[in-house]
mmCIF file of C-alpha atoms and ligand atoms in Angstrom:
data_model
loop_
_atom_site.group_PDB
_atom_site.id
_atom_site.type_symbol
_atom_site.label_atom_id
_atom_site.label_comp_id
_atom_site.label_asym_id
_atom_site.label_seq_id
_atom_site.Cartn_x
_atom_site.Cartn_y
_atom_site.Cartn_z
ATOM 1 C CA MET A 1 -21.121 -59.660 -44.134
ATOM 2 C CA THR A 2 -22.258 -56.071 -44.501
ATOM 3 C CA GLU A 3 -22.830 -53.373 -41.937
ATOM 4 C CA LYS A 4 -24.838 -50.457 -43.322
ATOM 5 C CA ILE A 5 -25.704 -47.484 -41.131
ATOM 6 C CA THR A 6 -28.472 -45.042 -42.096
ATOM 7 C CA PHE A 7 -28.960 -41.705 -40.342
ATOM 8 C CA TYR A 8 -32.648 -40.720 -40.160
ATOM 9 C CA GLY A 9 -32.146 -37.408 -38.355
ATOM 10 C CA HIS A 10 -31.434 -36.306 -34.767
ATOM 11 C CA ALA A 11 -30.311 -39.537 -33.000
ATOM 12 C CA THR A 12 -32.294 -42.027 -35.077
ATOM 13 C CA LEU A 13 -30.235 -44.701 -36.812
ATOM 14 C CA GLY A 14 -30.866 -47.740 -38.922
ATOM 15 C CA LEU A 15 -28.319 -50.542 -38.766
ATOM 16 C CA GLU A 16 -28.593 -53.228 -41.392
ATOM 17 C CA ILE A 17 -26.405 -56.126 -40.339
ATOM 18 C CA ASN A 18 -26.404 -59.021 -42.795
ATOM 19 C CA GLY A 19 -29.964 -58.165 -43.767
ATOM 20 C CA ILE A 20 -31.271 -57.823 -40.190
ATOM 21 C CA LYS A 21 -32.928 -54.438 -39.745
ATOM 22 C CA ILE A 22 -32.244 -52.656 -36.473
ATOM 23 C CA LEU A 23 -33.535 -49.219 -35.511
ATOM 24 C CA VAL A 24 -31.778 -47.295 -32.764
ATOM 25 C CA ASP A 25 -33.787 -44.611 -30.929
ATOM 26 C CA PRO A 26 -36.510 -44.474 -33.616
ATOM 27 C CA PHE A 27 -37.878 -40.926 -33.451
ATOM 28 C CA PHE A 28 -39.683 -40.116 -36.707
ATOM 29 C CA ASP A 29 -43.037 -38.481 -35.917
ATOM 30 C CA GLY A 30 -42.342 -34.941 -34.756
ATOM 31 C CA ASN A 31 -38.602 -35.178 -35.492
ATOM 32 C CA PRO A 32 -37.808 -31.947 -37.390
ATOM 33 C CA GLN A 33 -35.014 -33.694 -39.330
ATOM 34 C CA ALA A 34 -36.850 -36.872 -40.312
ATOM 35 C CA LYS A 35 -37.754 -37.368 -43.970
ATOM 36 C CA MET A 36 -40.044 -40.335 -43.237
ATOM 37 C CA ASN A 37 -42.776 -41.091 -40.759
ATOM 38 C CA SER A 38 -42.919 -44.028 -38.378
ATOM 39 C CA ALA A 39 -45.363 -45.942 -40.588
ATOM 40 C CA GLN A 40 -42.793 -46.066 -43.407
ATOM 41 C CA VAL A 41 -40.001 -47.929 -41.625
ATOM 42 C CA MET A 42 -39.468 -51.629 -40.965
ATOM 43 C CA ALA A 43 -37.544 -53.165 -38.115
ATOM 44 C CA ASP A 44 -36.621 -56.590 -36.772
ATOM 45 C CA TYR A 45 -35.090 -55.053 -33.630
ATOM 46 C CA ILE A 46 -35.444 -51.713 -31.851
ATOM 47 C CA LEU A 47 -32.663 -50.550 -29.544
ATOM 48 C CA ILE A 48 -33.395 -47.745 -27.071
ATOM 49 C CA THR A 49 -30.488 -45.949 -25.370
ATOM 50 C CA HIS A 50 -32.524 -44.127 -22.700
ATOM 51 C CA GLY A 51 -36.007 -43.011 -21.724
ATOM 52 C CA HIS A 52 -36.186 -39.483 -23.162
ATOM 53 C CA GLY A 53 -38.924 -38.790 -25.682
ATOM 54 C CA ASP A 54 -36.544 -38.016 -28.544
ATOM 55 C CA HIS A 55 -35.113 -41.569 -28.147
ATOM 56 C CA VAL A 56 -38.058 -43.767 -27.124
ATOM 57 C CA GLY A 57 -39.810 -41.892 -29.931
ATOM 58 C CA ASP A 58 -42.065 -44.180 -31.973
ATOM 59 C CA SER A 59 -40.665 -47.428 -30.552
ATOM 60 C CA LEU A 60 -44.024 -48.736 -29.307
ATOM 61 C CA LYS A 61 -45.865 -47.997 -32.580
ATOM 62 C CA ILE A 62 -43.151 -49.530 -34.761
ATOM 63 C CA ALA A 63 -42.692 -52.577 -32.514
ATOM 64 C CA LYS A 64 -46.437 -53.290 -32.539
ATOM 65 C CA ARG A 65 -46.714 -52.923 -36.320
ATOM 66 C CA CYS A 66 -43.547 -54.862 -37.241
ATOM 67 C CA GLY A 67 -43.356 -57.301 -34.324
ATOM 68 C CA ALA A 68 -39.841 -56.024 -33.714
ATOM 69 C CA LYS A 69 -38.020 -57.043 -30.539
ATOM 70 C CA ILE A 70 -37.180 -54.113 -28.258
ATOM 71 C CA ILE A 71 -33.802 -54.194 -26.509
ATOM 72 C CA ALA A 72 -33.009 -51.710 -23.743
ATOM 73 C CA ASN A 73 -32.210 -51.540 -20.061
ATOM 74 C CA TYR A 74 -34.371 -53.412 -17.569
ATOM 75 C CA GLU A 75 -36.445 -50.395 -16.480
ATOM 76 C CA ILE A 76 -37.313 -49.351 -20.038
ATOM 77 C CA ILE A 77 -38.210 -52.956 -20.895
ATOM 78 C CA GLN A 78 -40.568 -53.125 -17.892
ATOM 79 C CA TRP A 79 -42.191 -49.917 -19.190
ATOM 80 C CA VAL A 80 -42.633 -51.167 -22.772
ATOM 81 C CA GLN A 81 -44.041 -54.475 -21.466
ATOM 82 C CA ALA A 82 -46.592 -52.526 -19.419
ATOM 83 C CA LYS A 83 -47.536 -50.770 -22.699
ATOM 84 C CA GLY A 84 -48.306 -54.123 -24.338
ATOM 85 C CA ILE A 85 -44.977 -55.129 -25.913
ATOM 86 C CA ASN A 86 -44.226 -58.820 -25.357
ATOM 87 C CA ASN A 87 -41.239 -59.205 -27.652
ATOM 88 C CA ALA A 88 -38.522 -57.562 -25.573
ATOM 89 C CA HIS A 89 -35.100 -58.238 -24.117
ATOM 90 C CA ALA A 90 -33.671 -56.512 -21.039
ATOM 91 C CA GLN A 91 -29.989 -55.945 -20.388
ATOM 92 C CA ALA A 92 -28.124 -53.651 -18.012
ATOM 93 C CA THR A 93 -24.971 -51.548 -18.052
ATOM 94 C CA GLY A 94 -21.870 -53.614 -18.743
ATOM 95 C CA GLY A 95 -23.880 -56.650 -19.780
ATOM 96 C CA GLY A 96 -23.599 -58.166 -23.245
ATOM 97 C CA PHE A 97 -25.738 -60.745 -25.031
ATOM 98 C CA HIS A 98 -25.411 -62.688 -28.300
ATOM 99 C CA HIS A 99 -28.309 -61.615 -30.510
ATOM 100 C CA PRO A 100 -28.695 -62.908 -34.092
ATOM 101 C CA PHE A 101 -27.114 -59.662 -35.385
ATOM 102 C CA GLY A 102 -24.075 -59.814 -33.063
ATOM 103 C CA TYR A 103 -22.894 -59.369 -29.484
ATOM 104 C CA LEU A 104 -24.509 -56.281 -27.990
ATOM 105 C CA LYS A 105 -23.168 -54.717 -24.808
ATOM 106 C CA LEU A 106 -24.802 -51.902 -22.887
ATOM 107 C CA THR A 107 -22.247 -49.223 -22.056
ATOM 108 C CA HIS A 108 -22.284 -46.454 -19.505
ATOM 109 C CA ALA A 109 -23.622 -43.064 -20.587
ATOM 110 C CA LEU A 110 -23.597 -39.868 -18.578
ATOM 111 C CA HIS A 111 -27.176 -38.630 -18.937
ATOM 112 C CA GLY A 112 -30.711 -38.934 -17.517
ATOM 113 C CA SER A 113 -33.309 -41.524 -18.556
ATOM 114 C CA ASN A 114 -36.792 -40.561 -17.374
ATOM 115 C CA LEU A 115 -39.537 -41.815 -19.668
ATOM 116 C CA PRO A 116 -42.062 -39.511 -21.392
ATOM 117 C CA ASP A 117 -44.743 -40.155 -18.729
ATOM 118 C CA GLY A 118 -42.304 -39.336 -15.918
ATOM 119 C CA SER A 119 -41.539 -42.914 -14.849
ATOM 120 C CA SER A 120 -37.928 -43.867 -14.265
ATOM 121 C CA GLY A 121 -36.072 -45.328 -17.213
ATOM 122 C CA GLY A 122 -33.134 -46.490 -15.102
ATOM 123 C CA THR A 123 -29.763 -45.157 -16.180
ATOM 124 C CA ALA A 124 -28.859 -43.974 -19.669
ATOM 125 C CA ASN A 125 -26.821 -46.305 -21.857
ATOM 126 C CA GLY A 126 -24.877 -46.542 -25.055
ATOM 127 C CA PHE A 127 -24.400 -49.679 -27.151
ATOM 128 C CA LEU A 128 -21.277 -51.485 -28.241
ATOM 129 C CA LEU A 129 -22.087 -53.927 -31.016
ATOM 130 C CA THR A 130 -19.636 -56.567 -32.208
ATOM 131 C CA THR A 131 -20.903 -57.997 -35.468
ATOM 132 C CA LYS A 132 -20.266 -61.581 -36.521
ATOM 133 C CA SER A 133 -17.545 -60.360 -38.873
ATOM 134 C CA GLY A 134 -15.814 -58.756 -35.894
ATOM 135 C CA LYS A 135 -16.671 -55.132 -36.634
ATOM 136 C CA LYS A 136 -17.203 -52.943 -33.562
ATOM 137 C CA ILE A 137 -19.801 -50.187 -33.698
ATOM 138 C CA TYR A 138 -20.143 -47.893 -30.672
ATOM 139 C CA VAL A 139 -23.354 -45.855 -30.366
ATOM 140 C CA ALA A 140 -22.641 -43.562 -27.419
ATOM 141 C CA GLY A 141 -26.244 -42.475 -26.856
ATOM 142 C CA ASP A 142 -26.848 -39.112 -25.220
ATOM 143 C CA THR A 143 -23.821 -38.567 -23.016
ATOM 144 C CA GLY A 144 -21.311 -36.137 -21.688
ATOM 145 C CA LEU A 145 -17.618 -36.894 -21.944
ATOM 146 C CA PHE A 146 -16.368 -39.525 -19.492
ATOM 147 C CA GLY A 147 -12.880 -40.938 -19.024
ATOM 148 C CA ASP A 148 -13.957 -44.576 -19.241
ATOM 149 C CA MET A 149 -14.454 -44.096 -22.973
ATOM 150 C CA ARG A 150 -10.799 -45.105 -22.964
ATOM 151 C CA LEU A 151 -11.855 -48.593 -21.792
ATOM 152 C CA ILE A 152 -14.398 -48.815 -24.602
ATOM 153 C CA GLY A 153 -11.683 -47.743 -27.046
ATOM 154 C CA GLU A 154 -9.454 -50.598 -25.873
ATOM 155 C CA GLU A 155 -11.808 -52.990 -27.669
ATOM 156 C CA GLY A 156 -10.810 -51.483 -31.038
ATOM 157 C CA ILE A 157 -13.652 -49.408 -32.467
ATOM 158 C CA ASP A 158 -14.394 -49.384 -36.189
ATOM 159 C CA LEU A 159 -17.197 -46.811 -36.023
ATOM 160 C CA ALA A 160 -18.165 -44.416 -33.238
ATOM 161 C CA ILE A 161 -21.537 -42.666 -33.471
ATOM 162 C CA LEU A 162 -21.327 -39.694 -31.125
ATOM 163 C CA PRO A 163 -23.596 -36.830 -30.046
ATOM 164 C CA VAL A 164 -22.040 -33.443 -30.798
ATOM 165 C CA GLY A 165 -24.865 -30.931 -30.344
ATOM 166 C CA ASP A 166 -23.731 -29.537 -26.976
ATOM 167 C CA ASN A 167 -26.279 -28.276 -24.406
ATOM 168 C CA PHE A 168 -27.893 -31.720 -23.788
ATOM 169 C CA THR A 169 -24.804 -33.845 -24.603
ATOM 170 C CA MET A 170 -21.143 -33.450 -25.487
ATOM 171 C CA GLY A 171 -20.349 -30.625 -27.858
ATOM 172 C CA PRO A 172 -17.851 -30.886 -30.714
ATOM 173 C CA GLN A 173 -14.735 -30.186 -28.633
ATOM 174 C CA ASP A 174 -15.596 -32.789 -25.986
ATOM 175 C CA ALA A 175 -16.505 -35.180 -28.826
ATOM 176 C CA LEU A 176 -12.973 -34.627 -30.176
ATOM 177 C CA ARG A 177 -11.607 -35.586 -26.746
ATOM 178 C CA ALA A 178 -13.888 -38.648 -26.815
ATOM 179 C CA ILE A 179 -12.502 -39.621 -30.227
ATOM 180 C CA LYS A 180 -8.952 -39.383 -28.834
ATOM 181 C CA MET A 181 -9.918 -41.950 -26.168
ATOM 182 C CA LEU A 182 -12.042 -44.187 -28.397
ATOM 183 C CA GLN A 183 -9.607 -44.163 -31.362
ATOM 184 C CA PRO A 184 -12.249 -45.228 -33.894
ATOM 185 C CA LYS A 185 -11.512 -45.556 -37.598
ATOM 186 C CA HIS A 186 -14.774 -43.814 -38.530
ATOM 187 C CA VAL A 187 -17.043 -41.302 -36.806
ATOM 188 C CA ILE A 188 -20.646 -40.279 -37.473
ATOM 189 C CA PRO A 189 -21.825 -37.194 -35.534
ATOM 190 C CA ILE A 190 -25.486 -37.079 -34.428
ATOM 191 C CA HIS A 191 -27.821 -35.211 -32.058
ATOM 192 C CA TYR A 192 -27.246 -31.720 -33.509
ATOM 193 C CA ASN A 193 -29.143 -29.104 -35.573
ATOM 194 C CA THR A 194 -32.494 -30.582 -34.557
ATOM 195 C CA TRP A 195 -33.400 -27.583 -32.421
ATOM 196 C CA ALA A 196 -31.837 -24.147 -31.851
ATOM 197 C CA PRO A 197 -29.896 -25.000 -28.639
ATOM 198 C CA ILE A 198 -27.954 -27.774 -30.401
ATOM 199 C CA THR A 199 -27.009 -25.896 -33.570
ATOM 200 C CA GLN A 200 -23.519 -26.803 -34.818
ATOM 201 C CA GLU A 201 -21.490 -26.141 -37.941
ATOM 202 C CA LEU A 202 -19.141 -29.095 -38.308
ATOM 203 C CA SER A 203 -16.979 -28.504 -41.406
ATOM 204 C CA GLN A 204 -13.958 -27.143 -39.445
ATOM 205 C CA TRP A 205 -14.435 -29.741 -36.720
ATOM 206 C CA GLN A 206 -14.462 -32.508 -39.315
ATOM 207 C CA LYS A 207 -11.003 -31.417 -40.530
ATOM 208 C CA GLN A 208 -9.728 -30.952 -36.976
ATOM 209 C CA VAL A 209 -10.786 -34.480 -35.985
ATOM 210 C CA THR A 210 -9.016 -36.026 -38.967
ATOM 211 C CA ASN A 211 -5.883 -33.908 -38.427
ATOM 212 C CA GLU A 212 -5.625 -34.688 -34.722
ATOM 213 C CA THR A 213 -6.824 -38.313 -34.604
ATOM 214 C CA GLY A 214 -6.746 -39.780 -38.119
ATOM 215 C CA ALA A 215 -10.407 -40.808 -37.815
ATOM 216 C CA GLN A 216 -12.618 -40.237 -40.847
ATOM 217 C CA VAL A 217 -15.724 -38.186 -40.060
ATOM 218 C CA HIS A 218 -18.826 -38.964 -42.112
ATOM 219 C CA ILE A 219 -21.392 -36.178 -41.932
ATOM 220 C CA LEU A 220 -24.641 -37.772 -43.075
ATOM 221 C CA LYS A 221 -27.745 -35.858 -44.072
ATOM 222 C CA PRO A 222 -31.035 -37.402 -42.912
ATOM 223 C CA GLY A 223 -31.692 -40.397 -45.151
ATOM 224 C CA GLU A 224 -28.025 -40.933 -46.072
ATOM 225 C CA SER A 225 -26.169 -44.166 -45.356
ATOM 226 C CA PHE A 226 -22.624 -45.288 -44.702
ATOM 227 C CA THR A 227 -21.396 -48.839 -45.257
ATOM 228 C CA LEU A 228 -18.440 -49.972 -43.186
ATOM 229 C CA PRO A 229 -15.500 -50.829 -45.442
HETATM 230 NI NI1 NI B 301 -31.651 -37.529 -23.715
HETATM 231 MN MN1 MN B 302 -31.627 -36.669 -26.746
#
């Protein structure tokens, strides 16, 4: 059982779970941090946290080329089906489902979710994935701090992937408060340094998080991976 996480830049992640390739919020074309384009990636599944363009990204193109199954909330799934995607699975906040790569639950996220053409993408979500080996990976999605992260933390989080850019999502200090509630073993910060309003320098924050919470912070450059121990 292996759980390998690749950061592709901004909020785009690759999860490789026992050989199953999952892309989360695949935004390659036009992503200032991406080192690849959307034609160069493969996926079995595509997970979309919310409707914003920097998260829906290249989902339709990649799904059509690879035949990947798109998983998202009901409103986003209706939208991708209207765009010609047949292989799709809808869930909603608080609901979990056993997929071949593990049990995936949609969590609350404090954010908007309109789609690029202005249609409603329902409410924003995060994902809590429990792999078959029992590892718990929390992808918060775009969100502000909310107190119910404590409930998510009660499940016992191995890895929390959190936005830290500020302006559109939590900034570093609210992410630290999130980490205190989530109590993860490992943290990967995302959604920063893509554009000027979300510029962050994280070296001090990385030390502060470890000092105050014991969590290990893994700052990945676009293209770098982390394998859960
Ligand atoms: Ni957003
Ligand atoms: Mn975003």
